[in-house]
Coordinates of C-alpha atoms and ligand atoms in Angstrom, one line a residue:
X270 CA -34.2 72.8 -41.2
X271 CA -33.5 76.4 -41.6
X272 CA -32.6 78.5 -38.3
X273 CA -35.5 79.6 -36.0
X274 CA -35.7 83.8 -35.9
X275 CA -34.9 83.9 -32.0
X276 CA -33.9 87.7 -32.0
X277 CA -37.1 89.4 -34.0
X278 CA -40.3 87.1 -33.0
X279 CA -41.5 89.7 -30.7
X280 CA -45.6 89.4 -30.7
X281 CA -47.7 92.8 -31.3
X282 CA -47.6 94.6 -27.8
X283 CA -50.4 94.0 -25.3
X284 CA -51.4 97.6 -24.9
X285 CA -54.6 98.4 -26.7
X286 CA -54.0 99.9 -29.8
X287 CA -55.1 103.7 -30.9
X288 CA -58.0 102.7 -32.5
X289 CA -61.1 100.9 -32.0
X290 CA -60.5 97.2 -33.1
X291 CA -63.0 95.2 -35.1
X292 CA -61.4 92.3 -33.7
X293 CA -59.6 91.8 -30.3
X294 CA -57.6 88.7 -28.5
X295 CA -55.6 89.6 -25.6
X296 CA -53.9 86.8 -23.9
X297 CA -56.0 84.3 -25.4
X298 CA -54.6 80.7 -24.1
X299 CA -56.9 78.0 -25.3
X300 CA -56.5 74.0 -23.5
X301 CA -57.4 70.7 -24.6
X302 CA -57.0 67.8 -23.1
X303 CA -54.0 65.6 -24.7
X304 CA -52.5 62.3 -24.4
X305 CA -52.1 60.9 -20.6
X306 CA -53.9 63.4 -18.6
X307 CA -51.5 66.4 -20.4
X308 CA -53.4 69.7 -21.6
X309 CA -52.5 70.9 -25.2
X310 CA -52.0 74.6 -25.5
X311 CA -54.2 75.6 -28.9
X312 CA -53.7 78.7 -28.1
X313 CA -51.1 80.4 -26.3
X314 CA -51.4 83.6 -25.1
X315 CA -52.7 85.1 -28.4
X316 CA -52.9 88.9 -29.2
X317 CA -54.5 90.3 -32.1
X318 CA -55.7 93.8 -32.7
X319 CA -57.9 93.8 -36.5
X320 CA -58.7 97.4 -37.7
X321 CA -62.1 98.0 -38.8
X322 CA -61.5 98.4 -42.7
X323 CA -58.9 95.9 -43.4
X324 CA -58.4 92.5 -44.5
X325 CA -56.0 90.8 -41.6
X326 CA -54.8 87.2 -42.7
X327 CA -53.8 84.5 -40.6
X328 CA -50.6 82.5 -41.5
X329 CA -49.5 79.5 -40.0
X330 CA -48.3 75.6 -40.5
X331 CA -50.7 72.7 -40.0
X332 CA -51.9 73.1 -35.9
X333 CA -51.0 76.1 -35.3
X334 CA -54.2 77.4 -33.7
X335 CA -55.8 79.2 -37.2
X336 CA -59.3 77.1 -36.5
X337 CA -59.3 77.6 -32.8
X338 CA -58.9 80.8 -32.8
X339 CA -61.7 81.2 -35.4
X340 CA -64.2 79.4 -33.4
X341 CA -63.2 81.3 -30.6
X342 CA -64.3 83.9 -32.7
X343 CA -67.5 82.5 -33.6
X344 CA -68.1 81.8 -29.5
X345 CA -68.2 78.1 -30.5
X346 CA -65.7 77.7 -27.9
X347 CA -64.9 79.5 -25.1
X348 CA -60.8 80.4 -24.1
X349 CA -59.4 78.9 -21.2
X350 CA -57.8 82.0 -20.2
X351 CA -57.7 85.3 -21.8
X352 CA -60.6 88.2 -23.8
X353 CA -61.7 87.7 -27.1
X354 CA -63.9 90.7 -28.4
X355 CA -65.2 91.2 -31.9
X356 CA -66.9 94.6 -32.6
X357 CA -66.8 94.7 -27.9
X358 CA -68.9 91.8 -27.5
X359 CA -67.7 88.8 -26.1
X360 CA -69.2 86.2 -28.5
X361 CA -69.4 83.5 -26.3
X362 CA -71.8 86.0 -24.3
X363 CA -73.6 88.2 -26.7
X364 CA -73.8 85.4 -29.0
X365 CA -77.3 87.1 -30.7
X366 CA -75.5 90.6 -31.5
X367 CA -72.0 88.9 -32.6
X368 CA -74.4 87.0 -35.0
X369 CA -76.4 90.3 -36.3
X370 CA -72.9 92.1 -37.4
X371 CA -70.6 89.5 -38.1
X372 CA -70.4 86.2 -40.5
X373 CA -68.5 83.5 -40.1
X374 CA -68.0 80.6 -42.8
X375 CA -66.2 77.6 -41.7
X376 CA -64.1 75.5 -43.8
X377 CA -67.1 72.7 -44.1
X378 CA -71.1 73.6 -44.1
X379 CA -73.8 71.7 -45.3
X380 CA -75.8 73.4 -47.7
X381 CA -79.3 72.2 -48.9
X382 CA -78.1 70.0 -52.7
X383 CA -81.4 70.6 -54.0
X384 CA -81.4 74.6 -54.1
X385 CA -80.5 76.4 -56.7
X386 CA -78.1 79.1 -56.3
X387 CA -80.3 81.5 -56.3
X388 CA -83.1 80.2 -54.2
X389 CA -80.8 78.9 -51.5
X390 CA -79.2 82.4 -51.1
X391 CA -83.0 83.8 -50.8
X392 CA -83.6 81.1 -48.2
X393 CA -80.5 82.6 -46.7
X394 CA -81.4 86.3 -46.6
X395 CA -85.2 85.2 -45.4
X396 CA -83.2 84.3 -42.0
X397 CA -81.8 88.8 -41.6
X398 CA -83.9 91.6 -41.0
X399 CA -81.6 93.9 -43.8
X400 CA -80.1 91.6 -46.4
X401 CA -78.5 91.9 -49.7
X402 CA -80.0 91.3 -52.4
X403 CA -79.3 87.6 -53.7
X404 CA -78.5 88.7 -57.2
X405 CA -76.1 91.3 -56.1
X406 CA -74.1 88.5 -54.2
X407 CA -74.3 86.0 -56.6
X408 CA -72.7 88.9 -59.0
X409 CA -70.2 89.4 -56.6
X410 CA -69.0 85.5 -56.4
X411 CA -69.1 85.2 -60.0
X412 CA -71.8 82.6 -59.9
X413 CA -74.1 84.3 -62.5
X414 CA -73.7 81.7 -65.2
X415 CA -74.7 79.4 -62.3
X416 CA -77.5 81.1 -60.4
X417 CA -80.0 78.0 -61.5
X418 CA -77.6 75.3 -61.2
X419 CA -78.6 73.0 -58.0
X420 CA -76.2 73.4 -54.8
X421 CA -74.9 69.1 -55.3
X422 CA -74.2 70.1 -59.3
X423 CA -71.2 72.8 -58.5
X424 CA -67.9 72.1 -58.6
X425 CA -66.0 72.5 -55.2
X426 CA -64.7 75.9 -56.3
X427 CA -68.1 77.4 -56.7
X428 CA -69.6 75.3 -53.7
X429 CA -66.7 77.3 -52.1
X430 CA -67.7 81.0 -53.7
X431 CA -71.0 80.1 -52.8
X432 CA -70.6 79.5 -49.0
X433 CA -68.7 82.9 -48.7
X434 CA -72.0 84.2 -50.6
X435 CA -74.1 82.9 -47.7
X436 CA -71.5 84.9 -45.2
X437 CA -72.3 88.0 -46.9
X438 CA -75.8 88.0 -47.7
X439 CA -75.9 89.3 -44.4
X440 CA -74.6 92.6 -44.6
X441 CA -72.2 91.7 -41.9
X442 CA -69.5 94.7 -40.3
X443 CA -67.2 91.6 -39.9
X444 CA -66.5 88.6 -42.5
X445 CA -64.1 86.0 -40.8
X446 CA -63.3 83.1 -43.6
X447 CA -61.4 79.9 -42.5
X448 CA -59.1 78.7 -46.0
X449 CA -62.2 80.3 -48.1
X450 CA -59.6 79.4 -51.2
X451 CA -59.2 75.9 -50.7
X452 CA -59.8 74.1 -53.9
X453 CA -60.6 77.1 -55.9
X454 CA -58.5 77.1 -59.4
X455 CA -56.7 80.3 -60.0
X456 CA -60.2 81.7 -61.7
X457 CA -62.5 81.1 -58.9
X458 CA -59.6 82.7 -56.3
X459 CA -59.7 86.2 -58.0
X460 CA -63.0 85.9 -57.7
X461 CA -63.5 85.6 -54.5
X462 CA -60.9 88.0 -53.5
X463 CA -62.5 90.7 -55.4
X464 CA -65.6 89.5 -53.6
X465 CA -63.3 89.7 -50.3
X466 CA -62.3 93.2 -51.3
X467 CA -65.5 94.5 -52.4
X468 CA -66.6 94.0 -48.9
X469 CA -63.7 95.6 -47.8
X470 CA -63.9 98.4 -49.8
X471 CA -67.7 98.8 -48.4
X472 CA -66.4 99.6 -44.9
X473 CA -65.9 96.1 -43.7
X474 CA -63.7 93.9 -42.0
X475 CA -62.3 90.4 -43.3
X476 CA -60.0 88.1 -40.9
X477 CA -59.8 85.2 -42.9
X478 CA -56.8 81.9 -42.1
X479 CA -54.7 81.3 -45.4
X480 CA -52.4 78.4 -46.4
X481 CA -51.5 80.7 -49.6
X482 CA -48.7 83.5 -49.0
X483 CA -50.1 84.4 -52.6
X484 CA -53.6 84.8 -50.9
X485 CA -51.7 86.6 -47.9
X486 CA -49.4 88.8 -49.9
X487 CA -51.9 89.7 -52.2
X488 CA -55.3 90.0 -50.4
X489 CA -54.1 90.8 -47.4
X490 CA -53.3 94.8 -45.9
X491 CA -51.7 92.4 -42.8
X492 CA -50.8 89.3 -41.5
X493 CA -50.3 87.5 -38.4
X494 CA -48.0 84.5 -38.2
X495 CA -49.2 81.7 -35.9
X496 CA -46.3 79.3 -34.9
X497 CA -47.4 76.6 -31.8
X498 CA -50.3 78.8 -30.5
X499 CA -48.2 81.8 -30.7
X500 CA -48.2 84.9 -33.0
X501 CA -44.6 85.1 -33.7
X502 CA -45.5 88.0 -36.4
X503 CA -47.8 90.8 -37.2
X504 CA -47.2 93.1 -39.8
X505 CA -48.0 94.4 -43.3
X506 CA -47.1 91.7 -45.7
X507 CA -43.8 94.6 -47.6
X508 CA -42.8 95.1 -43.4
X509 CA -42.6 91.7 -42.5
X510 CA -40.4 90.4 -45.7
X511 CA -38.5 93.9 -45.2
X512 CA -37.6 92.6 -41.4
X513 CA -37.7 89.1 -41.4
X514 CA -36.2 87.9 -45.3
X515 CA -34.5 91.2 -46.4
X516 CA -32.3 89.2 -48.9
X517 CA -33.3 89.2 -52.9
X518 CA -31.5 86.8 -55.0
X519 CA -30.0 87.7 -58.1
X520 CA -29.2 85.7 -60.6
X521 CA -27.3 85.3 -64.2
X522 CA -24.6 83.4 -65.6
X523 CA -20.9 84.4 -67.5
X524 CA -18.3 82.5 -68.6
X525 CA -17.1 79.6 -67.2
X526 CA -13.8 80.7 -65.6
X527 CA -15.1 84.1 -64.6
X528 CA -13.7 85.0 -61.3
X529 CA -16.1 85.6 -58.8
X530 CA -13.9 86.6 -55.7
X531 CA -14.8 89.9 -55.4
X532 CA -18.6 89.1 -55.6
X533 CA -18.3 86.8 -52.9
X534 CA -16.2 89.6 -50.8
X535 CA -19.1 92.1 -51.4
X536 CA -20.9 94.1 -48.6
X537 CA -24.0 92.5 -48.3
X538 CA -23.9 89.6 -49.9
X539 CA -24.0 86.3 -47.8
X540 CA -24.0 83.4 -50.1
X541 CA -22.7 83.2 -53.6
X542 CA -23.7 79.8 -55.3
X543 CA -22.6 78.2 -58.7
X544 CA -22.7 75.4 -61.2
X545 CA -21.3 75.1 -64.5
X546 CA -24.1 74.3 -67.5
X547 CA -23.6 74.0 -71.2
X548 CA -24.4 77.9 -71.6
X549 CA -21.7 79.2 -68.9
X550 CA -21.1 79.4 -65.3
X551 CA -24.9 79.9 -64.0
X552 CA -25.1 82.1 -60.3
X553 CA -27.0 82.7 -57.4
X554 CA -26.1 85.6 -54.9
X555 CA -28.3 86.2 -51.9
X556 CA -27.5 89.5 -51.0
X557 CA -29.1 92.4 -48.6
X558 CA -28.0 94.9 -51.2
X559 CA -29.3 93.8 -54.6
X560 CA -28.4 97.4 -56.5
X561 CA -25.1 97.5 -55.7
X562 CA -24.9 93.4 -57.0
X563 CA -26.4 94.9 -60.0
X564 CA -24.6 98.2 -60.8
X565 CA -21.1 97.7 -59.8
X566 CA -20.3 93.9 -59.7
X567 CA -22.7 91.8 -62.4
X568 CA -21.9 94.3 -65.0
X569 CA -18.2 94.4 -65.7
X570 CA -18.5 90.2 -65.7
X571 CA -21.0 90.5 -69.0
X572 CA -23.2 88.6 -67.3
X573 CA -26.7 87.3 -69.4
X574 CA -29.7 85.8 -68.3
X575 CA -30.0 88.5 -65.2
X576 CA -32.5 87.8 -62.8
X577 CA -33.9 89.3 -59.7
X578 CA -36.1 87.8 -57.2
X579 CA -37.5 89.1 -54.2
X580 CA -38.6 86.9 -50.9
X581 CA -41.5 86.1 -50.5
X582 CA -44.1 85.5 -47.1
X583 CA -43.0 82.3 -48.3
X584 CA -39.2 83.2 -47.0
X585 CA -40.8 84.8 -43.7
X586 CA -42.8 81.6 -42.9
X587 CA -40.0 79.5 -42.9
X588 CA -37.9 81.8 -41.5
X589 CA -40.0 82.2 -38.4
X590 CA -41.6 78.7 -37.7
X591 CA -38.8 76.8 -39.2
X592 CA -41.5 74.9 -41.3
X593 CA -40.7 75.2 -45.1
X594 CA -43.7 76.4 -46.6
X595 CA -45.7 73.6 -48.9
X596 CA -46.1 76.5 -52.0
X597 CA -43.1 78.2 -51.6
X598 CA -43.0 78.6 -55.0
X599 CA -45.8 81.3 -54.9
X600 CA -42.8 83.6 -53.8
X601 CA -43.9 86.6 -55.9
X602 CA -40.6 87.4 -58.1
X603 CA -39.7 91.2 -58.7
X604 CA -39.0 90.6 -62.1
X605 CA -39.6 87.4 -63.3
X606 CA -38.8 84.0 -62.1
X607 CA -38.6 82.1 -65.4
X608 CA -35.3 80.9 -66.9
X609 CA -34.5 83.5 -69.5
X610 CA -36.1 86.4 -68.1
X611 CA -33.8 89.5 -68.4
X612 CA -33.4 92.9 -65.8
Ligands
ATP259 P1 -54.7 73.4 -39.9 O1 -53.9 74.4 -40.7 O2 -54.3 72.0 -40.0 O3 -56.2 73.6 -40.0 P2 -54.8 75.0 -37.4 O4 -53.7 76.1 -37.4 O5 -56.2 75.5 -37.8 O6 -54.3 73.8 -38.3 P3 -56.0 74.0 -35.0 O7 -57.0 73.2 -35.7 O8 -56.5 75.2 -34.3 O9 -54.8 74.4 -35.9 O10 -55.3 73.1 -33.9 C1 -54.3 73.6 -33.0 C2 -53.9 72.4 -32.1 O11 -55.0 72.1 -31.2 C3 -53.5 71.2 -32.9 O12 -52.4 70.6 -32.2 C4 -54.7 70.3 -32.8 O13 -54.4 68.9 -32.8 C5 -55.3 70.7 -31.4 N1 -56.8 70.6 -31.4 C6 -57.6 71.3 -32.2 N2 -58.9 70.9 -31.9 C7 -58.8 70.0 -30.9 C8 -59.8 69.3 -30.1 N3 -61.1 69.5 -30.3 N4 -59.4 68.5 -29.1 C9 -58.0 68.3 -28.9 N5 -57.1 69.0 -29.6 C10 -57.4 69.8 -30.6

């Protein structure tokens, strides 16, 4: 198991922040009961601070608290201890002016199978004095080729697209999505996000929980990491791989033979790996200082097959709940990442 970050897991201060947040927890501890009498700690001492205007991500391994602290959120529970405020409302309290200006779709909803599309997003904007139009949302999921296609006749990706639909019909200041791209093939997921952004980019706010650092890095102007009901990181994605996994890899291969001492003495670089294959000596160096790895010391060893990769969210997951993330491989490369690729 890789080492826990003990020295940089310092959670967003507790002061408010300069601005008005969409979205607010501040000490947010939520209990449940647990095994013999115990209470289980959901949620421990949460804060969050979302800016209206952006789309903030939460990031976090199986039980960390992403889903209970979205239904705190949606006032579907209330916290043990602790103030959760979305737009200044409590939404446990004002539960009808949370539900006027801000949408929440859950991982699950039933939807009526025999609706169309199109008629069950009109059913849906019947319920809100100002909606969107249906045809504008069903543009905006890319379900258009499907608008007369009944609800039980989708596939799950467009069942998916479709429930975020019903969250925006609303014209809603705050969309908060639980995994909204679960199940969706790589299609369907730029879909939605342009859906996600588009609202965005109309003045809203998004928090949505993610399983995807793609989905985080990409979607995403910041992230919190959730670790055992705590937020052991908040950050734009570029800040929090600069602090918390400033190493790149770079990789090539040379000779078989090559000496590789003064690599391995190199400022800057802290782990130098290699294996012999039938093209040459093939090597990884993890290093904080990839240009001078680069310029001065791959160079002169007429190196081929060069490589560069950059960590990932991927890297800063693991490295800060210990828990190696299940699509690592979504670690966006600077370069490349396939075999062959030159810098
Ligand atoms: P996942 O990624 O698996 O959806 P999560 O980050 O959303 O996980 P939660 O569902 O919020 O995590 O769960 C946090 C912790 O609280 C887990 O240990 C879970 O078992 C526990 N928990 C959640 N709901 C309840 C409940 N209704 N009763 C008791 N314990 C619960």
């Amino acid at each position: 198991m890789p080492e826990l970050d003990t020295d940089t897991t310092a959670p967003i201060p507790e002061e408010d922040p300069p601005w008005d947040a969409a979205i607010r927890l501040i000490a947010v501890t939520k209990h449940y009961p647990g095994p013999h009498g115990m209470v289980k700690a959901a949620t421990d001492g949460i804060d969050l601070a979302v800016r209206p205007g952006e789309i903030f991500g939460l990031l976090g391994p199986n039980g960390a608290g992403k889903t209970t602290t979205i239904e705190l959120l949606a006032g579907l529970r209330r916290p043990t201890s602790g103030t959760v405020l979305i737009l200044g409302l409590d939404p446990a309290v004002k539960r009808e002016e949370v539900r006027r200006q801000v949408a929440i779709q859950p991982q699950q909803a039933a939807l009526f199978p025999q609706q169309t599309v199109a008629e069950l997003l009109r059913v849906w904007a019947s319920f809100y004095p100002a909606p969107e139009t249906p045809e504008v949302i069903i543009g905006r999921i890319g379900l258009t080729d499907s608008r007369d296609v009944r609800v039980a006749k989708l596939s799950a990706g467009q069942r998916q697209r479709l429930l975020v639909g019903t969250a925006l019909i609303s014209h809603p200041q705050v969309l908060i999505l639980d995994e909204p791209s679960t199940g969706l093939d790589p299609n369907a997921r730029q879909e939605l996000w342009s859906a996600i952004r588009g609202h965005r980019d109309g003045g809203g706010t998004v928090l949505l929980s993610t399983h995807s650092m793609a989905e985080a890095e990409t979607l995403c102007d910041r992230v919190a990491v959730l670790h055992q009901g705590k937020v052991t990181a908040c950050g734009a994605p570029r800040e929090l791989i600069a602090h918390h996994a400033p190493e790149r890899e770079v990789r090539f291969t040379v000779a078989i033979g090559t000496d590789l001492t003064a690599l391995r003495a190199a400022e800057g670089v802290t782990r130098v790996e290699s294996h012999d294959t039938a093209d040459g000596t093939r090597v990884t160096v993890h290093t904080r200082d990839s240009d001078l790895v680069l310029r001065r010391l791959v160079g002169p060893l007429a190196a081929t097959r060069i490589q560069l990769r950059e960590a990932g969210l991927a890297a800063v997951f693991r490295h800060l709940t210990g828990v190696p993330f299940q699509s690592a491989a979504e670690a966006a490369p600077v370069d490349s990442d396939s075999e062959g690729a030159t810098a």
